Amino acid sequence: MISSTFRFCLLLLLNLSLSLSLSAQTPPFASERPGGAGSDPLESPRDLSGRSVKTCRVRAVHGTELPGSSGWLMRNDPWLAYQRGRELSLREYSLADGAFGESGKLRGKTQDDGATVLGSSNHVNSCVACHNVPWRDMGSGITIQKNSGAGRNTPHLFGGGLVEMVGQEIRRQLLASVDRNGNGWVELMEATGQALVEPTPGQQLDFGSFADEDGDGRPDLNPVVYVWYLDGDGKRIPWARDLSAAGVAGYNFEVQVFGFGQRDRVGHGGLSSTLRAVSSNAFDIHSGLQAHDPTANLEPRLDGLSQISLAGAQQFYSGFTRDAGTVLGPGGISLDDPDRDGVIEEISEGDMDLIEFFLLNHPAPTQTGGARFERGRKLFAASGCVECHVSDWRVPQDRRFFDLQVSSGRGQLQATRPGPLLVKGVFSDFRHHDLGPEFHEMQYDGSQIKKFRTTPLWGVGTTGPYGHDGASLSLEAVIRRHGGEAAPARDRYLALEEAERDHLLAFLSSLVLYSTETLPTDLDGDGVISEHFTVAGVDTGGELFNPEWLFRLPGRIEGWVEVNSGRVLSKALVNLQEAYGESLPGLKDLDRDGFPDWWLRRPAPRKS
Ligand code: HEC
Ligand code: HEC
């Protein structure tokens, strides 16, 4: 009793001195709830559940050598890199972070009345405000304003890295089949033949033709393939929109597997082909935060390919960010401030490394199984749904650092092996299809989007409403809505016995998401999920999938404490600063200005 009161006072004292020294500077870059049982809830918001964002926002340094920099963390403390990337998706950004610089400003071309603009930017200050189900896990979510009155439903990002790898594999196979001289792009002479892709050996999908057979000036590839045009030296011609533009000697492409389908630029496929590019765009559009991201913005050979990220993904010019870093300050910070809100370098290249790393590794959805599952799955295949909703994809290289196998509501943490990987149960061919008028979308300008990407069906049991527009309120309704290219499959579905249709629906309903942070998981690989999982010498209760337990210096929780409602297990960390690496030079920010102190001490780079 005495010792616990003593500890409480000590904590109070510590907290007092800390809050005094900080309040003198009124730190703008606060964390959500850093405190524990001993903290004054007004001075230092507290969270005994331990699930809030605990660290203050500090821009991550891009690099591999400096301890605490993005690449250094990915290599030396990958779970901390993952957690810090995850925090970037959870944070609610404030004015001090540069959120909403152009708040109130809408997006797109001005309409005929000279005043109204095309659409809204759906301003919110956090990724998980939309990617909201399950809570704090980059799941699926609300339907938002798009270029049409119909709206756009928010997809989930479970298994996002696997989807990115499939997209890269589609590109690799297409390029390998057409680029006969191996110079990395498609010369006009080479641009012939059918574009075929093998999801798994022996299976073939038709991605259209490399040639322009319909005479519209563009290669007849599936719209998921986003094409740009090159001159005889293989350099991108920025203004070229088709093969007939002056000087065009060929083309190159990326496979935009993310996004349901866009037509806001000529030949545009989906949102993007990389997690990084979608994310920097989302930061800018939805939260008014512009990334200064040389990884995406430098195009060394001016050929449409920008750099390869630290997490190993080729980036493309289509992912250029608005903060181009035309004027650089200390340490290479961009002074551009494109939204003129007085906050510079709102999202750093290192931040982009970390959020990409998190999304790359975010675990895949799971399935709840059962006898009906297998029967339903067979009927799904027999009805021809698998012609588009292709179950498995083989990728030659797994870039993730862990795999979480989830079944029956329990997780098993596993290391990944470099080399080939079978991505199981994603249920998409990643092509765009015309499913008939029920899915067509008229945009505000009257133009029609007719083709949409086959939605990957993993997770579909928990992601309603359905359709790119979220207009179908049940699985049954969205399946019945299929027509066009999918009419034969829909008719086979409708011809099933009612009990069979139930099996098929039960199969789809069993493809689910789950809350990662409450998932009972065998973290230490001892084959059991302990009821008393001990981390840093303290019993944390049931063994859960909590990245903090896997840090190089694992988080140590407060443990059992008395609060006015009784005794509770406090999961607030008592070694927050050490565990989260806050004294590493790449992360240390004593003056709380949102930049590591090390960074601003460096001179501005000279521009040649
Ligand atoms: C205002 C709501 C909203 C916010 C905020 C938001 N997103 Fe999204 N996100 C969407 C919608 C809607 C789509 C689908 C867009 C489309 O296809 O047209 C999407 C798609 C994506 C995709 C592609 C997923 C896929 O399978 O196609 C990624 C990756 C993504 N968002 C990441 C992010 C990140 C990272 C953030 C935070 C920086 C973020 N999003 C913030 C609504 C949102
Ligand atoms: C010709 C290709 C094709 C076939 C065949 C096909 N689908 Fe689809 N499916 C799609 C496309 C494309 C979408 C996305 C439509 C949209 O939202 O615009 C989709 C969407 C869905 C969705 C909604 C997913 C979501 O999260 O919104 C479900 C469920 C679905 N399909 C189930 C089925 C079933 C069951 C069958 C067989 C009876 C089937 N599909 C056959 C292409 C196909």
PDB file of N, CA, C and O in Angstrom, residues 154-220:
ATOM      1  N   THR A 154     -16.023   3.512 -49.455  1.00  0.00           N
ATOM      2  CA  THR A 154     -14.638   3.357 -49.002  1.00  0.00           C
ATOM      3  C   THR A 154     -14.281   1.878 -48.840  1.00  0.00           C
ATOM      4  O   THR A 154     -14.939   1.171 -48.073  1.00  0.00           O
ATOM      5  N   PRO A 155     -13.256   1.412 -49.567  1.00  0.00           N
ATOM      6  CA  PRO A 155     -12.860  -0.007 -49.459  1.00  0.00           C
ATOM      7  C   PRO A 155     -11.947  -0.228 -48.253  1.00  0.00           C
ATOM      8  O   PRO A 155     -11.408   0.724 -47.702  1.00  0.00           O
ATOM      9  N   HIS A 156     -11.765  -1.481 -47.859  1.00  0.00           N
ATOM     10  CA  HIS A 156     -10.838  -1.775 -46.763  1.00  0.00           C
ATOM     11  C   HIS A 156      -9.425  -1.988 -47.299  1.00  0.00           C
ATOM     12  O   HIS A 156      -9.240  -2.239 -48.498  1.00  0.00           O
ATOM     13  N   LEU A 157      -8.440  -1.849 -46.415  1.00  0.00           N
ATOM     14  CA  LEU A 157      -7.050  -1.979 -46.852  1.00  0.00           C
ATOM     15  C   LEU A 157      -6.346  -3.198 -46.257  1.00  0.00           C
ATOM     16  O   LEU A 157      -5.116  -3.279 -46.286  1.00  0.00           O
ATOM     17  N   PHE A 158      -7.124  -4.136 -45.734  1.00  0.00           N
ATOM     18  CA  PHE A 158      -6.512  -5.385 -45.266  1.00  0.00           C
ATOM     19  C   PHE A 158      -5.851  -6.073 -46.459  1.00  0.00           C
ATOM     20  O   PHE A 158      -6.442  -6.144 -47.547  1.00  0.00           O
ATOM     21  N   GLY A 159      -4.643  -6.554 -46.280  1.00  0.00           N
ATOM     22  CA  GLY A 159      -3.944  -7.241 -47.373  1.00  0.00           C
ATOM     23  C   GLY A 159      -3.528  -6.300 -48.493  1.00  0.00           C
ATOM     24  O   GLY A 159      -3.233  -6.754 -49.599  1.00  0.00           O
ATOM     25  N   GLY A 160      -3.480  -4.994 -48.212  1.00  0.00           N
ATOM     26  CA  GLY A 160      -3.129  -4.011 -49.241  1.00  0.00           C
ATOM     27  C   GLY A 160      -1.796  -4.302 -49.914  1.00  0.00           C
ATOM     28  O   GLY A 160      -1.640  -4.110 -51.124  1.00  0.00           O
ATOM     29  N   GLY A 161      -0.834  -4.780 -49.138  1.00  0.00           N
ATOM     30  CA  GLY A 161       0.486  -5.076 -49.698  1.00  0.00           C
ATOM     31  C   GLY A 161       0.427  -6.226 -50.690  1.00  0.00           C
ATOM     32  O   GLY A 161       1.139  -6.236 -51.699  1.00  0.00           O
ATOM     33  N   LEU A 162      -0.441  -7.171 -50.405  1.00  0.00           N
ATOM     34  CA  LEU A 162      -0.571  -8.315 -51.310  1.00  0.00           C
ATOM     35  C   LEU A 162      -1.169  -7.854 -52.638  1.00  0.00           C
ATOM     36  O   LEU A 162      -0.736  -8.274 -53.711  1.00  0.00           O
ATOM     37  N   VAL A 163      -2.154  -6.952 -52.550  1.00  0.00           N
ATOM     38  CA  VAL A 163      -2.752  -6.412 -53.774  1.00  0.00           C
ATOM     39  C   VAL A 163      -1.689  -5.633 -54.564  1.00  0.00           C
ATOM     40  O   VAL A 163      -1.574  -5.777 -55.783  1.00  0.00           O
ATOM     41  N   GLU A 164      -0.885  -4.837 -53.863  1.00  0.00           N
ATOM     42  CA  GLU A 164       0.165  -4.090 -54.549  1.00  0.00           C
ATOM     43  C   GLU A 164       1.128  -5.045 -55.258  1.00  0.00           C
ATOM     44  O   GLU A 164       1.524  -4.822 -56.404  1.00  0.00           O
ATOM     45  N   MET A 165       1.494  -6.129 -54.585  1.00  0.00           N
ATOM     46  CA  MET A 165       2.426  -7.086 -55.190  1.00  0.00           C
ATOM     47  C   MET A 165       1.807  -7.775 -56.404  1.00  0.00           C
ATOM     48  O   MET A 165       2.486  -8.031 -57.390  1.00  0.00           O
ATOM     49  N   VAL A 166       0.505  -8.068 -56.335  1.00  0.00           N
ATOM     50  CA  VAL A 166      -0.169  -8.664 -57.497  1.00  0.00           C
ATOM     51  C   VAL A 166      -0.128  -7.685 -58.675  1.00  0.00           C
ATOM     52  O   VAL A 166       0.182  -8.064 -59.807  1.00  0.00           O
ATOM     53  N   GLY A 167      -0.376  -6.418 -58.388  1.00  0.00           N
ATOM     54  CA  GLY A 167      -0.333  -5.405 -59.442  1.00  0.00           C
ATOM     55  C   GLY A 167       1.037  -5.336 -60.100  1.00  0.00           C
ATOM     56  O   GLY A 167       1.165  -5.258 -61.326  1.00  0.00           O
ATOM     57  N   GLN A 168       2.073  -5.390 -59.285  1.00  0.00           N
ATOM     58  CA  GLN A 168       3.433  -5.352 -59.836  1.00  0.00           C
ATOM     59  C   GLN A 168       3.711  -6.592 -60.670  1.00  0.00           C
ATOM     60  O   GLN A 168       4.403  -6.534 -61.686  1.00  0.00           O
ATOM     61  N   GLU A 169       3.153  -7.729 -60.238  1.00  0.00           N
ATOM     62  CA  GLU A 169       3.360  -8.976 -60.971  1.00  0.00           C
ATOM     63  C   GLU A 169       2.641  -8.935 -62.324  1.00  0.00           C
ATOM     64  O   GLU A 169       3.176  -9.408 -63.331  1.00  0.00           O
ATOM     65  N   ILE A 170       1.445  -8.341 -62.346  1.00  0.00           N
ATOM     66  CA  ILE A 170       0.732  -8.221 -63.624  1.00  0.00           C
ATOM     67  C   ILE A 170       1.583  -7.379 -64.589  1.00  0.00           C
ATOM     68  O   ILE A 170       1.780  -7.733 -65.741  1.00  0.00           O
ATOM     69  N   ARG A 171       2.129  -6.270 -64.069  1.00  0.00           N
ATOM     70  CA  ARG A 171       2.960  -5.414 -64.914  1.00  0.00           C
ATOM     71  C   ARG A 171       4.195  -6.171 -65.410  1.00  0.00           C
ATOM     72  O   ARG A 171       4.563  -6.099 -66.576  1.00  0.00           O
ATOM     73  N   ARG A 172       4.824  -6.914 -64.496  1.00  0.00           N
ATOM     74  CA  ARG A 172       6.034  -7.642 -64.869  1.00  0.00           C
ATOM     75  C   ARG A 172       5.743  -8.638 -66.000  1.00  0.00           C
ATOM     76  O   ARG A 172       6.455  -8.689 -66.996  1.00  0.00           O
ATOM     77  N   GLN A 173       4.659  -9.387 -65.850  1.00  0.00           N
ATOM     78  CA  GLN A 173       4.328 -10.384 -66.874  1.00  0.00           C
ATOM     79  C   GLN A 173       3.995  -9.725 -68.210  1.00  0.00           C
ATOM     80  O   GLN A 173       4.436 -10.196 -69.264  1.00  0.00           O
ATOM     81  N   LEU A 174       3.214  -8.642 -68.160  1.00  0.00           N
ATOM     82  CA  LEU A 174       2.841  -7.977 -69.414  1.00  0.00           C
ATOM     83  C   LEU A 174       4.076  -7.448 -70.125  1.00  0.00           C
ATOM     84  O   LEU A 174       4.264  -7.650 -71.326  1.00  0.00           O
ATOM     85  N   LEU A 175       4.940  -6.782 -69.347  1.00  0.00           N
ATOM     86  CA  LEU A 175       6.134  -6.195 -69.953  1.00  0.00           C
ATOM     87  C   LEU A 175       7.046  -7.294 -70.512  1.00  0.00           C
ATOM     88  O   LEU A 175       7.569  -7.180 -71.623  1.00  0.00           O
ATOM     89  N   ALA A 176       7.201  -8.381 -69.747  1.00  0.00           N
ATOM     90  CA  ALA A 176       8.073  -9.466 -70.194  1.00  0.00           C
ATOM     91  C   ALA A 176       7.568 -10.053 -71.514  1.00  0.00           C
ATOM     92  O   ALA A 176       8.361 -10.460 -72.364  1.00  0.00           O
ATOM     93  N   SER A 177       6.245 -10.064 -71.701  1.00  0.00           N
ATOM     94  CA  SER A 177       5.729 -10.695 -72.913  1.00  0.00           C
ATOM     95  C   SER A 177       5.815  -9.785 -74.130  1.00  0.00           C
ATOM     96  O   SER A 177       5.835 -10.255 -75.254  1.00  0.00           O
ATOM     97  N   VAL A 178       5.885  -8.466 -73.921  1.00  0.00           N
ATOM     98  CA  VAL A 178       5.819  -7.562 -75.081  1.00  0.00           C
ATOM     99  C   VAL A 178       7.158  -6.871 -75.373  1.00  0.00           C
ATOM    100  O   VAL A 178       7.464  -6.556 -76.528  1.00  0.00           O
ATOM    101  N   ASP A 179       7.956  -6.673 -74.358  1.00  0.00           N
ATOM    102  CA  ASP A 179       9.205  -5.915 -74.521  1.00  0.00           C
ATOM    103  C   ASP A 179      10.310  -6.859 -74.989  1.00  0.00           C
ATOM    104  O   ASP A 179      11.171  -7.261 -74.222  1.00  0.00           O
ATOM    105  N   ARG A 180      10.278  -7.167 -76.295  1.00  0.00           N
ATOM    106  CA  ARG A 180      11.166  -8.222 -76.771  1.00  0.00           C
ATOM    107  C   ARG A 180      12.632  -7.833 -76.725  1.00  0.00           C
ATOM    108  O   ARG A 180      13.500  -8.669 -76.517  1.00  0.00           O
ATOM    109  N   ASN A 181      12.951  -6.536 -76.901  1.00  0.00           N
ATOM    110  CA  ASN A 181      14.375  -6.167 -76.847  1.00  0.00           C
ATOM    111  C   ASN A 181      14.838  -5.820 -75.426  1.00  0.00           C
ATOM    112  O   ASN A 181      15.977  -5.451 -75.210  1.00  0.00           O
ATOM    113  N   GLY A 182      13.956  -5.936 -74.492  1.00  0.00           N
ATOM    114  CA  GLY A 182      14.342  -5.815 -73.087  1.00  0.00           C
ATOM    115  C   GLY A 182      14.831  -4.450 -72.654  1.00  0.00           C
ATOM    116  O   GLY A 182      15.578  -4.331 -71.682  1.00  0.00           O
ATOM    117  N   ASN A 183      14.383  -3.378 -73.349  1.00  0.00           N
ATOM    118  CA  ASN A 183      14.837  -2.039 -72.926  1.00  0.00           C
ATOM    119  C   ASN A 183      13.876  -1.389 -71.930  1.00  0.00           C
ATOM    120  O   ASN A 183      14.027  -0.233 -71.584  1.00  0.00           O
ATOM    121  N   GLY A 184      12.881  -2.129 -71.476  1.00  0.00           N
ATOM    122  CA  GLY A 184      12.037  -1.626 -70.394  1.00  0.00           C
ATOM    123  C   GLY A 184      10.791  -0.899 -70.843  1.00  0.00           C
ATOM    124  O   GLY A 184      10.000  -0.470 -70.005  1.00  0.00           O
ATOM    125  N   TRP A 185      10.574  -0.722 -72.150  1.00  0.00           N
ATOM    126  CA  TRP A 185       9.334  -0.106 -72.631  1.00  0.00           C
ATOM    127  C   TRP A 185       8.923  -0.730 -73.949  1.00  0.00           C
ATOM    128  O   TRP A 185       9.637  -1.565 -74.501  1.00  0.00           O
ATOM    129  N   VAL A 186       7.736  -0.339 -74.413  1.00  0.00           N
ATOM    130  CA  VAL A 186       7.155  -0.985 -75.584  1.00  0.00           C
ATOM    131  C   VAL A 186       7.358  -0.102 -76.807  1.00  0.00           C
ATOM    132  O   VAL A 186       6.738   0.960 -76.926  1.00  0.00           O
ATOM    133  N   GLU A 187       8.243  -0.509 -77.709  1.00  0.00           N
ATOM    134  CA  GLU A 187       8.409   0.275 -78.935  1.00  0.00           C
ATOM    135  C   GLU A 187       7.266  -0.062 -79.890  1.00  0.00           C
ATOM    136  O   GLU A 187       6.689  -1.138 -79.823  1.00  0.00           O
ATOM    137  N   LEU A 188       6.959   0.890 -80.786  1.00  0.00           N
ATOM    138  CA  LEU A 188       5.801   0.698 -81.670  1.00  0.00           C
ATOM    139  C   LEU A 188       5.851  -0.644 -82.395  1.00  0.00           C
ATOM    140  O   LEU A 188       4.844  -1.334 -82.527  1.00  0.00           O
ATOM    141  N   MET A 189       7.056  -1.033 -82.830  1.00  0.00           N
ATOM    142  CA  MET A 189       7.200  -2.308 -83.548  1.00  0.00           C
ATOM    143  C   MET A 189       6.830  -3.510 -82.676  1.00  0.00           C
ATOM    144  O   MET A 189       6.392  -4.542 -83.161  1.00  0.00           O
ATOM    145  N   GLU A 190       7.077  -3.346 -81.371  1.00  0.00           N
ATOM    146  CA  GLU A 190       6.806  -4.458 -80.458  1.00  0.00           C
ATOM    147  C   GLU A 190       5.330  -4.549 -80.071  1.00  0.00           C
ATOM    148  O   GLU A 190       4.873  -5.580 -79.566  1.00  0.00           O
ATOM    149  N   ALA A 191       4.604  -3.435 -80.295  1.00  0.00           N
ATOM    150  CA  ALA A 191       3.244  -3.318 -79.746  1.00  0.00           C
ATOM    151  C   ALA A 191       2.233  -4.141 -80.524  1.00  0.00           C
ATOM    152  O   ALA A 191       1.318  -3.614 -81.171  1.00  0.00           O
ATOM    153  N   THR A 192       2.361  -5.460 -80.459  1.00  0.00           N
ATOM    154  CA  THR A 192       1.401  -6.343 -81.122  1.00  0.00           C
ATOM    155  C   THR A 192       1.042  -7.489 -80.189  1.00  0.00           C
ATOM    156  O   THR A 192       1.744  -7.753 -79.225  1.00  0.00           O
ATOM    157  N   GLY A 193      -0.034  -8.140 -80.518  1.00  0.00           N
ATOM    158  CA  GLY A 193      -0.380  -9.390 -79.824  1.00  0.00           C
ATOM    159  C   GLY A 193      -1.269  -9.192 -78.621  1.00  0.00           C
ATOM    160  O   GLY A 193      -1.510  -8.072 -78.147  1.00  0.00           O
ATOM    161  N   GLN A 194      -1.743 -10.310 -78.123  1.00  0.00           N
ATOM    162  CA  GLN A 194      -2.668 -10.317 -77.008  1.00  0.00           C
ATOM    163  C   GLN A 194      -1.899 -10.158 -75.697  1.00  0.00           C
ATOM    164  O   GLN A 194      -0.814 -10.705 -75.544  1.00  0.00           O
ATOM    165  N   ALA A 195      -2.489  -9.433 -74.763  1.00  0.00           N
ATOM    166  CA  ALA A 195      -1.857  -9.234 -73.458  1.00  0.00           C
ATOM    167  C   ALA A 195      -2.405 -10.279 -72.492  1.00  0.00           C
ATOM    168  O   ALA A 195      -3.538 -10.177 -72.036  1.00  0.00           O
ATOM    169  N   LEU A 196      -1.602 -11.285 -72.212  1.00  0.00           N
ATOM    170  CA  LEU A 196      -2.066 -12.383 -71.361  1.00  0.00           C
ATOM    171  C   LEU A 196      -1.305 -12.415 -70.043  1.00  0.00           C
ATOM    172  O   LEU A 196      -0.108 -12.142 -70.004  1.00  0.00           O
ATOM    173  N   VAL A 197      -2.023 -12.733 -68.991  1.00  0.00           N
ATOM    174  CA  VAL A 197      -1.411 -12.793 -67.660  1.00  0.00           C
ATOM    175  C   VAL A 197      -1.820 -14.103 -67.002  1.00  0.00           C
ATOM    176  O   VAL A 197      -2.971 -14.534 -67.132  1.00  0.00           O
ATOM    177  N   GLU A 198      -0.871 -14.730 -66.319  1.00  0.00           N
ATOM    178  CA  GLU A 198      -1.164 -15.972 -65.589  1.00  0.00           C
ATOM    179  C   GLU A 198      -1.226 -15.702 -64.092  1.00  0.00           C
ATOM    180  O   GLU A 198      -0.201 -15.479 -63.468  1.00  0.00           O
ATOM    181  N   PRO A 199      -2.410 -15.730 -63.490  1.00  0.00           N
ATOM    182  CA  PRO A 199      -2.496 -15.547 -62.036  1.00  0.00           C
ATOM    183  C   PRO A 199      -1.735 -16.661 -61.303  1.00  0.00           C
ATOM    184  O   PRO A 199      -0.967 -16.395 -60.387  1.00  0.00           O
ATOM    185  N   THR A 200      -1.986 -17.900 -61.735  1.00  0.00           N
ATOM    186  CA  THR A 200      -1.201 -19.031 -61.247  1.00  0.00           C
ATOM    187  C   THR A 200      -0.807 -19.819 -62.490  1.00  0.00           C
ATOM    188  O   THR A 200      -1.483 -19.722 -63.519  1.00  0.00           O
ATOM    189  N   PRO A 201       0.289 -20.581 -62.426  1.00  0.00           N
ATOM    190  CA  PRO A 201       0.762 -21.270 -63.624  1.00  0.00           C
ATOM    191  C   PRO A 201      -0.354 -22.078 -64.288  1.00  0.00           C
ATOM    192  O   PRO A 201      -1.092 -22.803 -63.620  1.00  0.00           O
ATOM    193  N   GLY A 202      -0.502 -21.883 -65.601  1.00  0.00           N
ATOM    194  CA  GLY A 202      -1.495 -22.647 -66.347  1.00  0.00           C
ATOM    195  C   GLY A 202      -2.822 -21.931 -66.538  1.00  0.00           C
ATOM    196  O   GLY A 202      -3.598 -22.268 -67.420  1.00  0.00           O
ATOM    197  N   GLN A 203      -3.100 -20.916 -65.696  1.00  0.00           N
ATOM    198  CA  GLN A 203      -4.353 -20.162 -65.804  1.00  0.00           C
ATOM    199  C   GLN A 203      -4.058 -18.911 -66.631  1.00  0.00           C
ATOM    200  O   GLN A 203      -2.985 -18.343 -66.481  1.00  0.00           O
ATOM    201  N   GLN A 204      -4.996 -18.489 -67.491  1.00  0.00           N
ATOM    202  CA  GLN A 204      -4.709 -17.300 -68.298  1.00  0.00           C
ATOM    203  C   GLN A 204      -5.823 -16.272 -68.256  1.00  0.00           C
ATOM    204  O   GLN A 204      -6.998 -16.622 -68.333  1.00  0.00           O
ATOM    205  N   LEU A 205      -5.439 -15.006 -68.138  1.00  0.00           N
ATOM    206  CA  LEU A 205      -6.419 -13.922 -68.189  1.00  0.00           C
ATOM    207  C   LEU A 205      -6.048 -12.991 -69.333  1.00  0.00           C
ATOM    208  O   LEU A 205      -4.875 -12.673 -69.539  1.00  0.00           O
ATOM    209  N   ASP A 206      -7.084 -12.510 -70.020  1.00  0.00           N
ATOM    210  CA  ASP A 206      -6.888 -11.653 -71.185  1.00  0.00           C
ATOM    211  C   ASP A 206      -6.953 -10.180 -70.761  1.00  0.00           C
ATOM    212  O   ASP A 206      -7.991  -9.719 -70.300  1.00  0.00           O
ATOM    213  N   PHE A 207      -5.858  -9.490 -70.911  1.00  0.00           N
ATOM    214  CA  PHE A 207      -5.820  -8.063 -70.561  1.00  0.00           C
ATOM    215  C   PHE A 207      -5.892  -7.174 -71.806  1.00  0.00           C
ATOM    216  O   PHE A 207      -5.456  -6.038 -71.795  1.00  0.00           O
ATOM    217  N   GLY A 208      -6.427  -7.721 -72.912  1.00  0.00           N
ATOM    218  CA  GLY A 208      -6.609  -6.907 -74.112  1.00  0.00           C
ATOM    219  C   GLY A 208      -5.478  -7.094 -75.100  1.00  0.00           C
ATOM    220  O   GLY A 208      -4.835  -8.141 -75.132  1.00  0.00           O
ATOM    221  N   SER A 209      -5.249  -6.037 -75.883  1.00  0.00           N
ATOM    222  CA  SER A 209      -4.245  -6.133 -76.936  1.00  0.00           C
ATOM    223  C   SER A 209      -3.224  -5.007 -76.778  1.00  0.00           C
ATOM    224  O   SER A 209      -3.559  -3.886 -76.417  1.00  0.00           O
ATOM    225  N   PHE A 210      -1.963  -5.318 -77.098  1.00  0.00           N
ATOM    226  CA  PHE A 210      -0.912  -4.298 -77.035  1.00  0.00           C
ATOM    227  C   PHE A 210      -1.015  -3.321 -78.203  1.00  0.00           C
ATOM    228  O   PHE A 210      -0.425  -2.249 -78.182  1.00  0.00           O
ATOM    229  N   ALA A 211      -1.751  -3.727 -79.235  1.00  0.00           N
ATOM    230  CA  ALA A 211      -1.869  -2.885 -80.428  1.00  0.00           C
ATOM    231  C   ALA A 211      -3.120  -2.017 -80.342  1.00  0.00           C
ATOM    232  O   ALA A 211      -3.985  -2.228 -79.502  1.00  0.00           O
ATOM    233  N   ASP A 212      -3.181  -1.029 -81.235  1.00  0.00           N
ATOM    234  CA  ASP A 212      -4.387  -0.205 -81.336  1.00  0.00           C
ATOM    235  C   ASP A 212      -5.244  -0.766 -82.451  1.00  0.00           C
ATOM    236  O   ASP A 212      -5.163  -0.327 -83.591  1.00  0.00           O
ATOM    237  N   GLU A 213      -6.075  -1.744 -82.125  1.00  0.00           N
ATOM    238  CA  GLU A 213      -6.862  -2.393 -83.171  1.00  0.00           C
ATOM    239  C   GLU A 213      -8.144  -1.642 -83.475  1.00  0.00           C
ATOM    240  O   GLU A 213      -8.637  -1.671 -84.592  1.00  0.00           O
ATOM    241  N   ASP A 214      -8.679  -0.935 -82.474  1.00  0.00           N
ATOM    242  CA  ASP A 214      -9.947  -0.231 -82.714  1.00  0.00           C
ATOM    243  C   ASP A 214      -9.746   1.174 -83.283  1.00  0.00           C
ATOM    244  O   ASP A 214     -10.702   1.911 -83.511  1.00  0.00           O
ATOM    245  N   GLY A 215      -8.479   1.550 -83.512  1.00  0.00           N
ATOM    246  CA  GLY A 215      -8.200   2.807 -84.202  1.00  0.00           C
ATOM    247  C   GLY A 215      -8.466   4.068 -83.399  1.00  0.00           C
ATOM    248  O   GLY A 215      -8.590   5.156 -83.956  1.00  0.00           O
ATOM    249  N   ASP A 216      -8.538   3.973 -82.062  1.00  0.00           N
ATOM    250  CA  ASP A 216      -8.758   5.196 -81.277  1.00  0.00           C
ATOM    251  C   ASP A 216      -7.442   5.853 -80.872  1.00  0.00           C
ATOM    252  O   ASP A 216      -7.427   6.813 -80.107  1.00  0.00           O
ATOM    253  N   GLY A 217      -6.339   5.324 -81.409  1.00  0.00           N
ATOM    254  CA  GLY A 217      -5.043   5.939 -81.151  1.00  0.00           C
ATOM    255  C   GLY A 217      -4.364   5.412 -79.900  1.00  0.00           C
ATOM    256  O   GLY A 217      -3.234   5.784 -79.599  1.00  0.00           O
ATOM    257  N   ARG A 218      -5.053   4.539 -79.144  1.00  0.00           N
ATOM    258  CA  ARG A 218      -4.456   4.041 -77.912  1.00  0.00           C
ATOM    259  C   ARG A 218      -4.428   2.516 -77.916  1.00  0.00           C
ATOM    260  O   ARG A 218      -5.318   1.876 -78.481  1.00  0.00           O
ATOM    261  N   PRO A 219      -3.411   1.919 -77.284  1.00  0.00           N
ATOM    262  CA  PRO A 219      -3.375   0.461 -77.211  1.00  0.00           C
ATOM    263  C   PRO A 219      -4.646  -0.054 -76.527  1.00  0.00           C
ATOM    264  O   PRO A 219      -5.128   0.563 -75.585  1.00  0.00           O
ATOM    265  N   ASP A 220      -5.156  -1.173 -77.015  1.00  0.00           N
ATOM    266  CA  ASP A 220      -6.447  -1.667 -76.507  1.00  0.00           C
ATOM    267  C   ASP A 220      -6.275  -2.544 -75.271  1.00  0.00           C
ATOM    268  O   ASP A 220      -6.742  -3.689 -75.236  1.00  0.00           O
TER     269      ASP A 220
END
